[in-house]
């Protein structure tokens, strides 16, 4: 879980430009926000700092982080991390059932997170485009793909314990890491729903191919962030 920001860091986040997310603060404050996944340093001069989707959510809510930004390795674990009331995370499928995981409030949170991610794309791509994933998504593949699916209204799978499997037999999508670099697997037992997931990811800027599991013969998607 991401570290909570200090009061001084929260003030920096609250004072961010509402349109661009541009930050002003001391080097220590900005570095601390980057460490917590709430800000990023623009790769081009003058190397200003901007809010990540997590930072935008804090600014809007005026409280604790709602989108955890873990390290790339942690965010791509095959086993999904349990959600909590305090921390927003896109549903990767298979999480334990929790209160507030569905309904209008959840829908608003997911849509807000997706809009924040589109803004992050716009700010980090040299051409200002929002039609393909950004560097943040490439380092958080599972969460990024899951956010695209959940924001489009696809249903995540219920707890893995319901069917004892991790291949989607219980219904709903599951997004999992793969041994391949920059690729995630999306499982969904319903063929029509699987194809709908593919269409959503393609619209979100992912390259998608449909494959078959050698042993189970189940169909699944392999998706990678599109670069151009």
PDB file of C-alpha atoms in Angstrom:
ATOM      1  CA  UNK A   1       0.000   0.000   0.000  1.00  0.00           C
ATOM      2  CA  UNK A   2       1.257   3.465  -0.797  1.00  0.00           C
ATOM      3  CA  UNK A   3       2.522   5.619   2.059  1.00  0.00           C
ATOM      4  CA  UNK A   4       0.115   8.295   3.228  1.00  0.00           C
ATOM      5  CA  UNK A   5       1.161  11.875   2.410  1.00  0.00           C
ATOM      6  CA  UNK A   6       2.270  14.210   5.159  1.00  0.00           C
ATOM      7  CA  UNK A   7       0.180  17.290   5.990  1.00  0.00           C
ATOM      8  CA  UNK A   8       2.657  19.464   4.068  1.00  0.00           C
ATOM      9  CA  UNK A   9       2.423  17.170   1.054  1.00  0.00           C
ATOM     10  CA  UNK A  10      -1.378  17.262   1.219  1.00  0.00           C
ATOM     11  CA  UNK A  11      -1.216  21.048   1.069  1.00  0.00           C
ATOM     12  CA  UNK A  12       0.960  20.846  -2.037  1.00  0.00           C
ATOM     13  CA  UNK A  13      -1.537  18.453  -3.629  1.00  0.00           C
ATOM     14  CA  UNK A  14      -4.477  20.680  -2.701  1.00  0.00           C
ATOM     15  CA  UNK A  15      -2.728  23.670  -4.302  1.00  0.00           C
ATOM     16  CA  UNK A  16      -2.098  21.861  -7.610  1.00  0.00           C
ATOM     17  CA  UNK A  17      -3.390  23.439 -10.789  1.00  0.00           C
ATOM     18  CA  UNK A  18      -6.954  22.086 -11.163  1.00  0.00           C
ATOM     19  CA  UNK A  19      -6.640  21.714 -14.910  1.00  0.00           C
ATOM     20  CA  UNK A  20      -3.153  20.338 -15.465  1.00  0.00           C
ATOM     21  CA  UNK A  21      -2.236  18.963 -12.049  1.00  0.00           C
ATOM     22  CA  UNK A  22       1.011  20.957 -12.078  1.00  0.00           C
ATOM     23  CA  UNK A  23       2.597  21.107  -8.615  1.00  0.00           C
ATOM     24  CA  UNK A  24       4.609  23.710  -6.770  1.00  0.00           C
ATOM     25  CA  UNK A  25       6.608  22.826  -3.669  1.00  0.00           C
ATOM     26  CA  UNK A  26      10.034  22.184  -2.245  1.00  0.00           C
ATOM     27  CA  UNK A  27      12.244  19.515  -3.784  1.00  0.00           C
ATOM     28  CA  UNK A  28      11.736  17.364  -0.692  1.00  0.00           C
ATOM     29  CA  UNK A  29       7.948  17.678  -0.857  1.00  0.00           C
ATOM     30  CA  UNK A  30       7.834  16.872  -4.554  1.00  0.00           C
ATOM     31  CA  UNK A  31      10.230  13.949  -4.182  1.00  0.00           C
ATOM     32  CA  UNK A  32       8.090  12.612  -1.352  1.00  0.00           C
ATOM     33  CA  UNK A  33       4.962  12.778  -3.518  1.00  0.00           C
ATOM     34  CA  UNK A  34       6.759  10.944  -6.320  1.00  0.00           C
ATOM     35  CA  UNK A  35       7.856   8.248  -3.870  1.00  0.00           C
ATOM     36  CA  UNK A  36       4.258   7.791  -2.771  1.00  0.00           C
ATOM     37  CA  UNK A  37       3.040   7.523  -6.356  1.00  0.00           C
ATOM     38  CA  UNK A  38       1.029  10.739  -6.093  1.00  0.00           C
ATOM     39  CA  UNK A  39       3.143  12.780  -8.528  1.00  0.00           C
ATOM     40  CA  UNK A  40       5.527  12.281 -11.407  1.00  0.00           C
ATOM     41  CA  UNK A  41       8.403  14.329 -12.781  1.00  0.00           C
ATOM     42  CA  UNK A  42       7.927  15.281 -16.410  1.00  0.00           C
ATOM     43  CA  UNK A  43      10.755  13.813 -18.522  1.00  0.00           C
ATOM     44  CA  UNK A  44      11.193  16.975 -20.591  1.00  0.00           C
ATOM     45  CA  UNK A  45      12.612  20.332 -19.393  1.00  0.00           C
ATOM     46  CA  UNK A  46      11.764  22.188 -17.237  1.00  0.00           C
ATOM     47  CA  UNK A  47      10.943  18.848 -15.539  1.00  0.00           C
ATOM     48  CA  UNK A  48       7.908  20.112 -13.673  1.00  0.00           C
ATOM     49  CA  UNK A  49       5.972  17.800 -11.387  1.00  0.00           C
ATOM     50  CA  UNK A  50       2.353  16.781 -11.995  1.00  0.00           C
ATOM     51  CA  UNK A  51      -0.255  14.783 -10.138  1.00  0.00           C
ATOM     52  CA  UNK A  52      -0.761  11.130 -11.026  1.00  0.00           C
ATOM     53  CA  UNK A  53      -4.334   9.744 -11.049  1.00  0.00           C
ATOM     54  CA  UNK A  54      -3.838   8.951  -7.356  1.00  0.00           C
ATOM     55  CA  UNK A  55      -2.858  12.541  -6.664  1.00  0.00           C
ATOM     56  CA  UNK A  56      -5.857  13.878  -8.566  1.00  0.00           C
ATOM     57  CA  UNK A  57      -8.134  11.700  -6.442  1.00  0.00           C
ATOM     58  CA  UNK A  58      -6.626  13.044  -3.233  1.00  0.00           C
ATOM     59  CA  UNK A  59      -7.043  16.604  -4.472  1.00  0.00           C
ATOM     60  CA  UNK A  60     -10.692  15.987  -5.337  1.00  0.00           C
ATOM     61  CA  UNK A  61     -11.455  14.134  -2.114  1.00  0.00           C
ATOM     62  CA  UNK A  62      -9.326  16.285   0.176  1.00  0.00           C
ATOM     63  CA  UNK A  63      -8.267  13.220   2.148  1.00  0.00           C
ATOM     64  CA  UNK A  64      -6.235  10.046   2.027  1.00  0.00           C
ATOM     65  CA  UNK A  65      -5.062   8.323  -1.151  1.00  0.00           C
ATOM     66  CA  UNK A  66      -7.825   6.540  -3.064  1.00  0.00           C
ATOM     67  CA  UNK A  67      -5.762   4.992  -5.859  1.00  0.00           C
ATOM     68  CA  UNK A  68      -2.791   2.977  -4.586  1.00  0.00           C
ATOM     69  CA  UNK A  69       0.302   3.239  -6.766  1.00  0.00           C
ATOM     70  CA  UNK A  70       2.493   0.330  -5.731  1.00  0.00           C
ATOM     71  CA  UNK A  71       5.766  -0.655  -7.326  1.00  0.00           C
ATOM     72  CA  UNK A  72       5.597  -2.251 -10.759  1.00  0.00           C
ATOM     73  CA  UNK A  73       6.385  -5.677  -9.376  1.00  0.00           C
ATOM     74  CA  UNK A  74       3.802  -5.474  -6.619  1.00  0.00           C
ATOM     75  CA  UNK A  75       1.083  -4.196  -8.942  1.00  0.00           C
ATOM     76  CA  UNK A  76       1.617  -7.089 -11.330  1.00  0.00           C
ATOM     77  CA  UNK A  77       1.307  -9.888  -8.774  1.00  0.00           C
ATOM     78  CA  UNK A  78      -0.748 -12.799 -10.039  1.00  0.00           C
ATOM     79  CA  UNK A  79      -2.745 -12.857  -6.807  1.00  0.00           C
ATOM     80  CA  UNK A  80      -4.989  -9.793  -6.540  1.00  0.00           C
ATOM     81  CA  UNK A  81      -4.604  -7.544  -3.546  1.00  0.00           C
ATOM     82  CA  UNK A  82      -7.696  -7.189  -1.383  1.00  0.00           C
ATOM     83  CA  UNK A  83      -9.533  -3.908  -1.679  1.00  0.00           C
ATOM     84  CA  UNK A  84     -10.320  -1.745   1.325  1.00  0.00           C
ATOM     85  CA  UNK A  85     -12.636   1.071   2.169  1.00  0.00           C
ATOM     86  CA  UNK A  86      -9.786   3.559   2.452  1.00  0.00           C
ATOM     87  CA  UNK A  87      -7.955   2.759  -0.780  1.00  0.00           C
ATOM     88  CA  UNK A  88      -9.378   2.805  -4.283  1.00  0.00           C
ATOM     89  CA  UNK A  89      -8.077   0.147  -6.658  1.00  0.00           C
ATOM     90  CA  UNK A  90      -9.438  -1.015  -9.981  1.00  0.00           C
ATOM     91  CA  UNK A  91     -10.996  -4.481  -9.737  1.00  0.00           C
ATOM     92  CA  UNK A  92      -8.666  -7.026 -11.374  1.00  0.00           C
ATOM     93  CA  UNK A  93     -11.119  -9.843 -10.672  1.00  0.00           C
ATOM     94  CA  UNK A  94     -10.999 -12.417  -7.897  1.00  0.00           C
ATOM     95  CA  UNK A  95     -10.812 -10.016  -4.945  1.00  0.00           C
ATOM     96  CA  UNK A  96     -12.717 -10.798  -1.757  1.00  0.00           C
ATOM     97  CA  UNK A  97     -16.168  -9.271  -1.688  1.00  0.00           C
ATOM     98  CA  UNK A  98     -16.148  -5.925   0.094  1.00  0.00           C
ATOM     99  CA  UNK A  99     -18.717  -3.278   0.889  1.00  0.00           C
ATOM    100  CA  UNK A 100     -18.836  -0.463  -1.633  1.00  0.00           C
ATOM    101  CA  UNK A 101     -17.420  -2.557  -4.491  1.00  0.00           C
ATOM    102  CA  UNK A 102     -20.502  -1.834  -6.606  1.00  0.00           C
ATOM    103  CA  UNK A 103     -23.123   0.862  -6.998  1.00  0.00           C
ATOM    104  CA  UNK A 104     -23.236   4.488  -8.032  1.00  0.00           C
ATOM    105  CA  UNK A 105     -20.467   5.609  -5.668  1.00  0.00           C
ATOM    106  CA  UNK A 106     -18.107   2.991  -7.025  1.00  0.00           C
ATOM    107  CA  UNK A 107     -19.015   3.927 -10.591  1.00  0.00           C
ATOM    108  CA  UNK A 108     -18.181   7.573  -9.911  1.00  0.00           C
ATOM    109  CA  UNK A 109     -14.832   6.600  -8.382  1.00  0.00           C
ATOM    110  CA  UNK A 110     -13.909   4.404 -11.335  1.00  0.00           C
ATOM    111  CA  UNK A 111     -14.909   6.996 -13.910  1.00  0.00           C
ATOM    112  CA  UNK A 112     -13.005   9.678 -12.018  1.00  0.00           C
ATOM    113  CA  UNK A 113      -9.912   7.480 -11.929  1.00  0.00           C
ATOM    114  CA  UNK A 114     -10.207   6.836 -15.662  1.00  0.00           C
ATOM    115  CA  UNK A 115     -10.496  10.546 -16.417  1.00  0.00           C
ATOM    116  CA  UNK A 116      -7.436  11.184 -14.268  1.00  0.00           C
ATOM    117  CA  UNK A 117      -5.539   8.556 -16.234  1.00  0.00           C
ATOM    118  CA  UNK A 118      -6.516  10.168 -19.532  1.00  0.00           C
ATOM    119  CA  UNK A 119      -5.223  13.474 -18.211  1.00  0.00           C
ATOM    120  CA  UNK A 120      -1.977  11.771 -17.242  1.00  0.00           C
ATOM    121  CA  UNK A 121      -1.671  10.469 -20.805  1.00  0.00           C
ATOM    122  CA  UNK A 122      -2.251  13.944 -22.193  1.00  0.00           C
ATOM    123  CA  UNK A 123       0.361  15.507 -19.955  1.00  0.00           C
ATOM    124  CA  UNK A 124       3.073  12.893 -20.527  1.00  0.00           C
ATOM    125  CA  UNK A 125       2.787  12.218 -24.247  1.00  0.00           C
ATOM    126  CA  UNK A 126       4.780  14.739 -26.328  1.00  0.00           C
ATOM    127  CA  UNK A 127       1.869  15.100 -28.747  1.00  0.00           C
ATOM    128  CA  UNK A 128      -0.698  15.405 -25.961  1.00  0.00           C
ATOM    129  CA  UNK A 129      -2.594  12.338 -27.169  1.00  0.00           C
ATOM    130  CA  UNK A 130      -4.863  10.261 -24.948  1.00  0.00           C
ATOM    131  CA  UNK A 131      -5.408   7.322 -27.299  1.00  0.00           C
ATOM    132  CA  UNK A 132      -2.572   5.119 -26.044  1.00  0.00           C
ATOM    133  CA  UNK A 133      -1.194   4.104 -22.638  1.00  0.00           C
ATOM    134  CA  UNK A 134       1.431   6.214 -20.894  1.00  0.00           C
ATOM    135  CA  UNK A 135       4.555   5.248 -18.956  1.00  0.00           C
ATOM    136  CA  UNK A 136       2.603   4.926 -15.695  1.00  0.00           C
ATOM    137  CA  UNK A 137       0.365   2.293 -17.283  1.00  0.00           C
ATOM    138  CA  UNK A 138       3.344   0.407 -18.679  1.00  0.00           C
ATOM    139  CA  UNK A 139       4.743   0.051 -15.177  1.00  0.00           C
ATOM    140  CA  UNK A 140       1.330  -0.906 -13.720  1.00  0.00           C
ATOM    141  CA  UNK A 141       0.011  -3.199 -16.440  1.00  0.00           C
ATOM    142  CA  UNK A 142      -2.514  -5.230 -14.468  1.00  0.00           C
ATOM    143  CA  UNK A 143      -4.105  -2.271 -12.695  1.00  0.00           C
ATOM    144  CA  UNK A 144      -4.133  -0.166 -15.869  1.00  0.00           C
ATOM    145  CA  UNK A 145      -5.883  -2.834 -17.956  1.00  0.00           C
ATOM    146  CA  UNK A 146      -8.326  -3.535 -15.141  1.00  0.00           C
ATOM    147  CA  UNK A 147      -9.186   0.151 -14.826  1.00  0.00           C
ATOM    148  CA  UNK A 148      -9.933   0.357 -18.551  1.00  0.00           C
ATOM    149  CA  UNK A 149     -12.263  -2.643 -18.277  1.00  0.00           C
ATOM    150  CA  UNK A 150     -14.038  -1.582 -15.093  1.00  0.00           C
ATOM    151  CA  UNK A 151     -14.467   2.007 -16.308  1.00  0.00           C
ATOM    152  CA  UNK A 152     -16.159   0.646 -19.456  1.00  0.00           C
ATOM    153  CA  UNK A 153     -18.673  -1.281 -17.359  1.00  0.00           C
ATOM    154  CA  UNK A 154     -17.312  -4.828 -17.604  1.00  0.00           C
ATOM    155  CA  UNK A 155     -18.025  -7.098 -14.642  1.00  0.00           C
ATOM    156  CA  UNK A 156     -15.025  -8.347 -12.638  1.00  0.00           C
ATOM    157  CA  UNK A 157     -14.997 -11.931 -11.411  1.00  0.00           C
ATOM    158  CA  UNK A 158     -15.959 -12.692  -7.844  1.00  0.00           C
ATOM    159  CA  UNK A 159     -13.612 -14.104  -5.199  1.00  0.00           C
ATOM    160  CA  UNK A 160     -11.304 -16.843  -6.482  1.00  0.00           C
ATOM    161  CA  UNK A 161     -12.397 -19.007  -3.594  1.00  0.00           C
ATOM    162  CA  UNK A 162     -15.882 -19.252  -5.095  1.00  0.00           C
ATOM    163  CA  UNK A 163     -14.690 -21.708  -7.730  1.00  0.00           C
ATOM    164  CA  UNK A 164     -11.149 -22.492  -6.633  1.00  0.00           C
ATOM    165  CA  UNK A 165      -9.734 -21.395  -9.955  1.00  0.00           C
ATOM    166  CA  UNK A 166      -7.909 -18.481 -11.481  1.00  0.00           C
ATOM    167  CA  UNK A 167      -8.932 -18.980 -15.107  1.00  0.00           C
ATOM    168  CA  UNK A 168     -12.275 -17.251 -15.079  1.00  0.00           C
ATOM    169  CA  UNK A 169     -14.615 -20.247 -14.709  1.00  0.00           C
ATOM    170  CA  UNK A 170     -16.675 -18.384 -12.151  1.00  0.00           C
ATOM    171  CA  UNK A 171     -17.732 -15.635 -14.589  1.00  0.00           C
ATOM    172  CA  UNK A 172     -16.497 -12.071 -15.024  1.00  0.00           C
ATOM    173  CA  UNK A 173     -13.103 -10.842 -16.123  1.00  0.00           C
ATOM    174  CA  UNK A 174      -9.780 -11.546 -14.429  1.00  0.00           C
ATOM    175  CA  UNK A 175      -6.641  -9.579 -15.350  1.00  0.00           C
ATOM    176  CA  UNK A 176      -3.359 -11.298 -14.552  1.00  0.00           C
ATOM    177  CA  UNK A 177       0.353 -10.729 -15.151  1.00  0.00           C
ATOM    178  CA  UNK A 178       2.216 -12.926 -17.619  1.00  0.00           C
ATOM    179  CA  UNK A 179       5.877 -13.912 -18.082  1.00  0.00           C
ATOM    180  CA  UNK A 180       5.920 -11.804 -21.239  1.00  0.00           C
ATOM    181  CA  UNK A 181       7.152  -8.220 -20.866  1.00  0.00           C
ATOM    182  CA  UNK A 182       4.470  -5.551 -21.212  1.00  0.00           C
ATOM    183  CA  UNK A 183       1.651  -8.066 -21.519  1.00  0.00           C
ATOM    184  CA  UNK A 184      -1.295  -9.083 -19.350  1.00  0.00           C
ATOM    185  CA  UNK A 185      -3.753 -11.930 -19.704  1.00  0.00           C
ATOM    186  CA  UNK A 186      -7.494 -11.331 -19.506  1.00  0.00           C
ATOM    187  CA  UNK A 187      -9.689 -14.325 -18.689  1.00  0.00           C
ATOM    188  CA  UNK A 188     -13.458 -14.336 -19.160  1.00  0.00           C
ATOM    189  CA  UNK A 189     -15.378 -17.607 -19.609  1.00  0.00           C
ATOM    190  CA  UNK A 190     -18.145 -16.074 -21.698  1.00  0.00           C
ATOM    191  CA  UNK A 191     -17.012 -15.785 -25.310  1.00  0.00           C
ATOM    192  CA  UNK A 192     -19.084 -12.712 -26.115  1.00  0.00           C
ATOM    193  CA  UNK A 193     -17.922 -10.963 -22.938  1.00  0.00           C
ATOM    194  CA  UNK A 194     -14.311 -11.846 -23.760  1.00  0.00           C
ATOM    195  CA  UNK A 195     -14.633 -10.274 -27.198  1.00  0.00           C
ATOM    196  CA  UNK A 196     -16.229  -7.202 -25.624  1.00  0.00           C
ATOM    197  CA  UNK A 197     -13.230  -6.918 -23.286  1.00  0.00           C
ATOM    198  CA  UNK A 198     -10.953  -7.060 -26.314  1.00  0.00           C
ATOM    199  CA  UNK A 199     -12.854  -4.240 -27.996  1.00  0.00           C
ATOM    200  CA  UNK A 200     -12.663  -2.099 -24.858  1.00  0.00           C
ATOM    201  CA  UNK A 201      -8.922  -2.591 -24.476  1.00  0.00           C
ATOM    202  CA  UNK A 202      -8.329  -1.839 -28.151  1.00  0.00           C
ATOM    203  CA  UNK A 203     -10.281   1.420 -27.824  1.00  0.00           C
ATOM    204  CA  UNK A 204      -8.188   2.209 -24.739  1.00  0.00           C
ATOM    205  CA  UNK A 205      -4.975   1.878 -26.742  1.00  0.00           C
ATOM    206  CA  UNK A 206      -3.984  -1.737 -26.142  1.00  0.00           C
ATOM    207  CA  UNK A 207      -2.936  -4.325 -28.714  1.00  0.00           C
ATOM    208  CA  UNK A 208      -5.030  -7.437 -28.124  1.00  0.00           C
ATOM    209  CA  UNK A 209      -4.865 -10.995 -29.389  1.00  0.00           C
ATOM    210  CA  UNK A 210      -7.066 -13.977 -28.518  1.00  0.00           C
ATOM    211  CA  UNK A 211      -5.368 -17.246 -27.554  1.00  0.00           C
ATOM    212  CA  UNK A 212      -6.207 -20.734 -26.279  1.00  0.00           C
ATOM    213  CA  UNK A 213      -4.955 -22.366 -23.087  1.00  0.00           C
ATOM    214  CA  UNK A 214      -3.085 -25.556 -24.108  1.00  0.00           C
ATOM    215  CA  UNK A 215      -4.573 -27.792 -21.415  1.00  0.00           C
ATOM    216  CA  UNK A 216      -7.996 -26.352 -20.639  1.00  0.00           C
ATOM    217  CA  UNK A 217      -8.641 -25.070 -24.183  1.00  0.00           C
ATOM    218  CA  UNK A 218     -10.155 -21.957 -22.618  1.00  0.00           C
ATOM    219  CA  UNK A 219      -9.885 -18.782 -24.661  1.00  0.00           C
ATOM    220  CA  UNK A 220      -8.175 -15.732 -23.180  1.00  0.00           C
ATOM    221  CA  UNK A 221      -6.751 -12.382 -24.260  1.00  0.00           C
ATOM    222  CA  UNK A 222      -3.140 -11.268 -24.315  1.00  0.00           C
ATOM    223  CA  UNK A 223      -2.974  -7.476 -24.212  1.00  0.00           C
ATOM    224  CA  UNK A 224      -0.040  -5.061 -24.464  1.00  0.00           C
ATOM    225  CA  UNK A 225       0.031  -1.239 -24.373  1.00  0.00           C
ATOM    226  CA  UNK A 226       0.176   0.208 -27.870  1.00  0.00           C
ATOM    227  CA  UNK A 227       3.236   2.407 -28.427  1.00  0.00           C
ATOM    228  CA  UNK A 228       2.119   4.364 -31.529  1.00  0.00           C
TER     229      UNK A 228
END
